[in-house]
Amino acid sequence: MCGIVSAISTHRNVVPFLLEGLKRLEYRGYDSAGVAVINGRLNRIRSVGRVADLEISVSQGGLAGGIGIGHTRWATHGVPSERNAHPHVSGGVSVVHNGIIENHEEMRARLLGLGYVFASDTDTEVIAHLVHAKLREGAGLFDAVRRTTAELAGAYAIAVISDSDPAHLIVARNGAPLLLGLGEGENYAASDGAALAAVTRRLIYLEDGDCAEITREGVRVVDRRGDEAQRPVTPSRLTPESVELGSYCHYMQKEIF
Ligand code: GLU
């Protein structure tokens, strides 16, 4: 099971938070990792192996931005490799995905017909191109993601950003876990509360079919039918200490003890 972590902030570079969050999701297992941020334009760095390796590449690449998405991948479609690692991109759109898109072959054929070129063997890449295609038709980012998810079959949690709209981070889930976190001047989404324990204890658990628009100021959730959904804010029981590595060498070791 892979991990997603994402954030949008008024006042800081979210990259250190994304990397820290990915480390806290390492216990879920993964084969590669990556982050994408918008800082004027979309920038992305991916690597095979540990989040610690990604961290080195990120610091060498000087990656920084006030909105971003991060991912640890457990390959289901396409071998573990840098080109198959998430985030995937289409133009200025970038996507991380947890799960499996069952109708990806049909989508891929349609997108090839529209002139899209695939840079990976993953099922996930169709999501990036579908969102891009809908933006090109004039949809806003939230609508583009909602219309895309309406076409997907399978289980997914996704987080999407686009350099055409750096004020919005869009997430959606169906059959894979995803929750929102409410901060001060910044908001988040992640696969589980451990990734957010250092920054907030105010969590909103999304339900299947939900799509959420996350801004620096707040969040808005829409259900499968497109109606505004009031999901309760739930206090996290995790403290920053409970998810710290402490004296353990890695999170798996801590989990075992
Ligand atoms: N199916 C996607 C892939 O193979 C996502 C796998 C995951 O959940 O990490 O890239």
Short mmCIF file of C-alpha atoms and ligand atoms in Angstrom, two decimals:
data_model
loop_
_atom_site.label_atom_id
_atom_site.label_comp_id
_atom_site.label_asym_id
_atom_site.label_seq_id
_atom_site.Cartn_x
_atom_site.Cartn_y
_atom_site.Cartn_z
CA MET A 1 0.00 0.00 0.00
CA CYS A 2 1.53 3.28 -1.04
CA GLY A 3 1.31 6.68 0.56
CA ILE A 4 0.11 10.11 -0.46
CA VAL A 5 0.92 13.38 1.25
CA SER A 6 0.10 16.85 -0.06
CA ALA A 7 -0.10 20.43 1.17
CA ILE A 8 -0.84 24.02 0.25
CA SER A 9 0.55 26.87 2.39
CA THR A 10 0.39 30.66 2.51
CA HIS A 11 3.73 31.11 4.16
CA ARG A 12 6.23 28.33 3.62
CA ASN A 13 7.94 25.93 1.30
CA VAL A 14 6.01 22.65 1.72
CA VAL A 15 8.82 20.35 0.48
CA PRO A 16 10.32 19.58 3.95
CA PHE A 17 6.81 18.75 5.19
CA LEU A 18 6.17 16.46 2.18
CA LEU A 19 9.43 14.57 2.76
CA GLU A 20 8.75 14.23 6.48
CA GLY A 21 5.23 13.00 5.74
CA LEU A 22 6.55 10.42 3.26
CA LYS A 23 8.96 9.13 5.89
CA ARG A 24 6.04 8.66 8.27
CA LEU A 25 4.26 6.61 5.61
CA GLU A 26 7.28 4.40 4.94
CA TYR A 27 5.93 1.65 7.20
CA ARG A 28 3.22 1.01 4.56
CA GLY A 29 5.88 -0.33 2.18
CA TYR A 30 7.03 1.14 -1.16
CA ASP A 31 9.55 0.78 -3.99
CA SER A 32 10.03 4.37 -5.16
CA ALA A 33 9.06 7.89 -4.18
CA GLY A 34 8.61 11.35 -5.62
CA VAL A 35 7.41 14.90 -5.08
CA ALA A 36 6.09 17.66 -7.35
CA VAL A 37 5.62 21.32 -6.44
CA ILE A 38 4.54 24.49 -8.17
CA ASN A 39 6.79 27.50 -7.90
CA GLY A 40 5.85 29.54 -10.96
CA ARG A 41 5.96 26.28 -12.89
CA LEU A 42 5.67 22.61 -12.10
CA ASN A 43 8.81 20.86 -10.86
CA ARG A 44 9.13 17.18 -10.04
CA ILE A 45 11.78 14.86 -8.61
CA ARG A 46 11.43 11.07 -8.34
CA SER A 47 13.72 8.26 -7.32
CA VAL A 48 13.79 4.51 -6.85
CA GLY A 49 14.48 3.34 -3.30
CA ARG A 50 14.23 5.11 0.01
CA VAL A 51 12.72 8.49 0.81
CA ALA A 52 16.18 9.38 2.17
CA ASP A 53 17.53 9.03 -1.41
CA LEU A 54 14.75 11.23 -2.71
CA GLU A 55 15.63 13.78 -0.04
CA ILE A 56 19.19 14.01 -1.36
CA SER A 57 17.97 14.53 -4.94
CA VAL A 58 15.48 17.13 -3.76
CA SER A 59 18.10 19.12 -1.90
CA GLN A 60 20.53 18.89 -4.85
CA GLY A 61 17.73 20.03 -7.17
CA GLY A 62 16.74 22.91 -4.84
CA LEU A 63 13.08 21.94 -5.08
CA ALA A 64 10.75 24.40 -3.28
CA GLY A 65 7.16 25.62 -3.54
CA GLY A 66 4.07 26.59 -1.56
CA ILE A 67 1.89 23.79 -3.01
CA GLY A 68 2.93 20.20 -3.60
CA ILE A 69 2.19 16.49 -3.70
CA GLY A 70 4.32 13.54 -2.58
CA HIS A 71 4.07 9.78 -3.05
CA THR A 72 5.56 6.46 -2.08
CA ARG A 73 4.74 3.85 -4.74
CA TRP A 74 4.00 0.16 -4.49
CA ALA A 75 4.05 -0.84 -8.14
CA THR A 76 1.01 -2.59 -9.59
CA HIS A 77 1.32 -1.56 -13.27
CA GLY A 78 4.86 -1.19 -14.59
CA VAL A 79 8.11 -2.17 -12.89
CA PRO A 80 9.56 -0.15 -10.02
CA SER A 81 11.61 2.49 -11.85
CA GLU A 82 12.05 6.25 -11.94
CA ARG A 83 9.91 6.63 -15.07
CA ASN A 84 7.04 4.74 -13.42
CA ALA A 85 7.39 6.52 -10.06
CA HIS A 86 4.79 9.12 -9.16
CA PRO A 87 4.00 12.02 -9.47
CA HIS A 88 2.99 11.64 -13.12
CA VAL A 89 2.58 14.70 -15.30
CA SER A 90 0.71 15.91 -18.35
CA GLY A 91 1.77 19.41 -19.35
CA GLY A 92 1.48 21.42 -16.14
CA VAL A 93 -0.77 18.87 -14.41
CA SER A 94 0.68 16.49 -11.85
CA VAL A 95 -0.98 13.51 -10.12
CA VAL A 96 -0.21 11.02 -7.37
CA HIS A 97 -2.37 7.94 -7.07
CA ASN A 98 -2.87 5.07 -4.67
CA GLY A 99 -4.77 2.09 -6.05
CA ILE A 100 -5.59 0.57 -9.43
CA ILE A 101 -7.46 2.03 -12.41
CA GLU A 102 -9.20 -0.98 -13.92
CA ASN A 103 -10.23 0.67 -17.20
CA HIS A 104 -6.83 2.27 -17.86
CA GLU A 105 -6.29 0.42 -21.15
CA GLU A 106 -9.47 1.78 -22.65
CA MET A 107 -8.55 5.30 -21.40
CA ARG A 108 -5.03 4.94 -22.76
CA ALA A 109 -6.34 4.06 -26.23
CA ARG A 110 -8.66 7.05 -26.20
CA LEU A 111 -5.90 9.42 -25.03
CA LEU A 112 -3.45 8.10 -27.65
CA GLY A 113 -6.13 8.97 -30.20
CA LEU A 114 -6.18 12.52 -28.84
CA GLY A 115 -2.42 12.76 -29.37
CA TYR A 116 -1.23 12.20 -25.79
CA VAL A 117 2.17 10.55 -25.41
CA PHE A 118 2.72 8.17 -22.48
CA ALA A 119 5.95 8.42 -20.51
CA SER A 120 5.28 5.48 -18.15
CA ASP A 121 3.73 2.01 -18.03
CA THR A 122 1.44 2.87 -15.14
CA ASP A 123 -2.34 2.87 -14.98
CA THR A 124 -2.01 6.21 -13.15
CA GLU A 125 -0.73 8.26 -16.07
CA VAL A 126 -4.16 8.22 -17.74
CA ILE A 127 -5.45 10.34 -14.85
CA ALA A 128 -2.93 13.12 -15.53
CA HIS A 129 -3.79 13.19 -19.24
CA LEU A 130 -7.55 13.03 -18.63
CA VAL A 131 -7.36 16.02 -16.26
CA HIS A 132 -5.15 17.87 -18.76
CA ALA A 133 -7.63 17.17 -21.58
CA LYS A 134 -10.51 18.54 -19.53
CA LEU A 135 -8.56 21.68 -18.58
CA ARG A 136 -7.86 22.18 -22.27
CA GLU A 137 -11.60 22.01 -22.93
CA GLY A 138 -11.99 24.96 -20.51
CA ALA A 139 -12.91 23.22 -17.24
CA GLY A 140 -11.58 24.53 -13.91
CA LEU A 141 -9.23 22.21 -12.01
CA PHE A 142 -11.88 20.98 -9.55
CA ASP A 143 -14.35 20.19 -12.35
CA ALA A 144 -11.62 18.60 -14.45
CA VAL A 145 -10.77 16.21 -11.61
CA ARG A 146 -14.43 15.47 -10.84
CA ARG A 147 -15.18 14.74 -14.49
CA THR A 148 -12.07 12.56 -14.66
CA THR A 149 -13.00 10.50 -11.61
CA ALA A 150 -16.48 9.97 -13.06
CA GLU A 151 -14.76 8.08 -15.91
CA LEU A 152 -12.48 5.93 -13.73
CA ALA A 153 -13.28 2.38 -12.68
CA GLY A 154 -11.36 0.86 -9.78
CA ALA A 155 -10.00 1.90 -6.43
CA TYR A 156 -8.12 5.13 -6.00
CA ALA A 157 -7.02 7.98 -3.82
CA ILE A 158 -5.53 10.84 -5.84
CA ALA A 159 -4.05 14.28 -5.32
CA VAL A 160 -3.76 16.69 -8.26
CA ILE A 161 -2.07 20.05 -8.84
CA SER A 162 -1.76 22.18 -11.94
CA ASP A 163 0.49 25.13 -12.72
CA SER A 164 -2.54 26.78 -14.36
CA ASP A 165 -4.14 27.04 -10.89
CA PRO A 166 -1.59 27.09 -8.05
CA ALA A 167 -4.26 28.19 -5.54
CA HIS A 168 -5.97 24.79 -5.50
CA LEU A 169 -4.99 21.29 -4.50
CA ILE A 170 -7.65 18.76 -5.52
CA VAL A 171 -8.03 15.30 -4.00
CA ALA A 172 -10.51 12.45 -4.45
CA ARG A 173 -11.04 8.97 -3.10
CA ASN A 174 -12.92 5.81 -3.94
CA GLY A 175 -11.97 2.61 -2.18
CA ALA A 176 -8.56 3.79 -0.97
CA PRO A 177 -7.90 5.83 2.18
CA LEU A 178 -7.51 9.62 2.14
CA LEU A 179 -8.04 12.27 4.77
CA LEU A 180 -7.75 16.04 4.99
CA GLY A 181 -5.88 18.00 7.65
CA LEU A 182 -6.70 21.55 8.71
CA GLY A 183 -3.79 23.82 9.63
CA GLU A 184 -3.14 27.53 10.19
CA GLY A 185 -2.69 29.23 6.83
CA GLU A 186 -2.13 25.83 5.28
CA ASN A 187 -4.09 22.65 4.68
CA TYR A 188 -3.19 19.08 3.83
CA ALA A 189 -4.32 15.71 2.53
CA ALA A 190 -2.69 12.34 3.21
CA SER A 191 -3.24 8.59 3.22
CA ASP A 192 -3.23 8.45 7.01
CA GLY A 193 -3.02 10.63 10.09
CA ALA A 194 0.61 9.69 10.82
CA ALA A 195 1.78 11.88 7.92
CA LEU A 196 0.03 14.90 9.44
CA ALA A 197 0.68 14.33 13.15
CA ALA A 198 3.40 16.99 13.36
CA VAL A 199 1.26 19.74 11.83
CA THR A 200 -2.37 19.23 12.83
CA ARG A 201 -4.73 17.18 14.96
CA ARG A 202 -7.84 18.33 13.07
CA LEU A 203 -8.68 15.68 10.48
CA ILE A 204 -11.54 15.16 8.04
CA TYR A 205 -12.02 11.59 6.79
CA LEU A 206 -13.25 11.55 3.21
CA GLU A 207 -15.85 9.03 2.09
CA ASP A 208 -15.89 6.98 -1.11
CA GLY A 209 -16.88 9.15 -4.06
CA ASP A 210 -15.78 12.40 -2.34
CA CYS A 211 -13.77 15.05 -4.15
CA ALA A 212 -12.24 17.90 -2.13
CA GLU A 213 -10.94 21.31 -3.10
CA ILE A 214 -8.18 22.43 -0.74
CA THR A 215 -7.05 26.04 -0.62
CA ARG A 216 -4.72 27.88 1.76
CA GLU A 217 -7.81 29.12 3.60
CA GLY A 218 -9.99 26.01 3.84
CA VAL A 219 -11.49 22.90 2.31
CA ARG A 220 -14.68 22.09 0.44
CA VAL A 221 -15.97 18.55 -0.02
CA VAL A 222 -18.40 17.39 -2.68
CA ASP A 223 -19.91 13.90 -2.68
CA ARG A 224 -20.37 11.45 -5.56
CA ARG A 225 -23.57 13.17 -6.71
CA GLY A 226 -21.90 16.58 -6.76
CA ASP A 227 -23.64 17.84 -3.61
CA GLU A 228 -21.74 19.78 -0.94
CA ALA A 229 -20.87 17.32 1.84
CA GLN A 230 -20.37 18.25 5.50
CA ARG A 231 -17.76 15.78 6.77
CA PRO A 232 -17.04 16.15 10.51
CA VAL A 233 -13.70 17.40 11.83
CA THR A 234 -12.29 14.55 13.93
CA PRO A 235 -9.53 15.13 16.50
CA SER A 236 -6.51 12.95 15.79
CA ARG A 237 -5.41 10.66 18.60
CA LEU A 238 -1.84 10.68 17.30
CA THR A 239 0.64 13.00 18.96
CA PRO A 240 3.85 14.16 17.23
CA GLU A 241 5.78 11.92 19.72
CA SER A 242 3.77 8.83 18.83
CA VAL A 243 4.87 9.07 15.20
CA GLU A 244 8.47 10.19 15.84
CA LEU A 245 11.16 7.68 14.94
CA GLY A 246 12.72 8.14 18.39
CA SER A 247 15.56 5.71 19.07
CA TYR A 248 14.51 3.26 16.33
CA CYS A 249 16.43 2.86 13.09
CA HIS A 250 13.32 2.88 10.92
CA TYR A 251 9.53 2.89 11.23
CA MET A 252 9.17 -0.84 10.58
CA GLN A 253 11.41 -1.51 13.58
CA LYS A 254 9.32 0.87 15.73
CA GLU A 255 6.13 -0.85 14.54
CA ILE A 256 7.54 -4.27 15.50
CA PHE A 257 8.51 -3.10 19.00
N1 GLU B 1 -1.26 1.50 -9.73
C1 GLU B 1 -0.32 2.57 -9.52
C2 GLU B 1 1.06 2.22 -10.03
O1 GLU B 1 1.35 1.07 -10.28
C3 GLU B 1 -0.27 3.02 -8.07
C4 GLU B 1 0.31 1.97 -7.15
C5 GLU B 1 0.30 2.40 -5.71
O2 GLU B 1 -0.78 2.39 -5.09
O3 GLU B 1 1.40 2.76 -5.21
O4 GLU B 1 1.86 3.11 -10.18
#
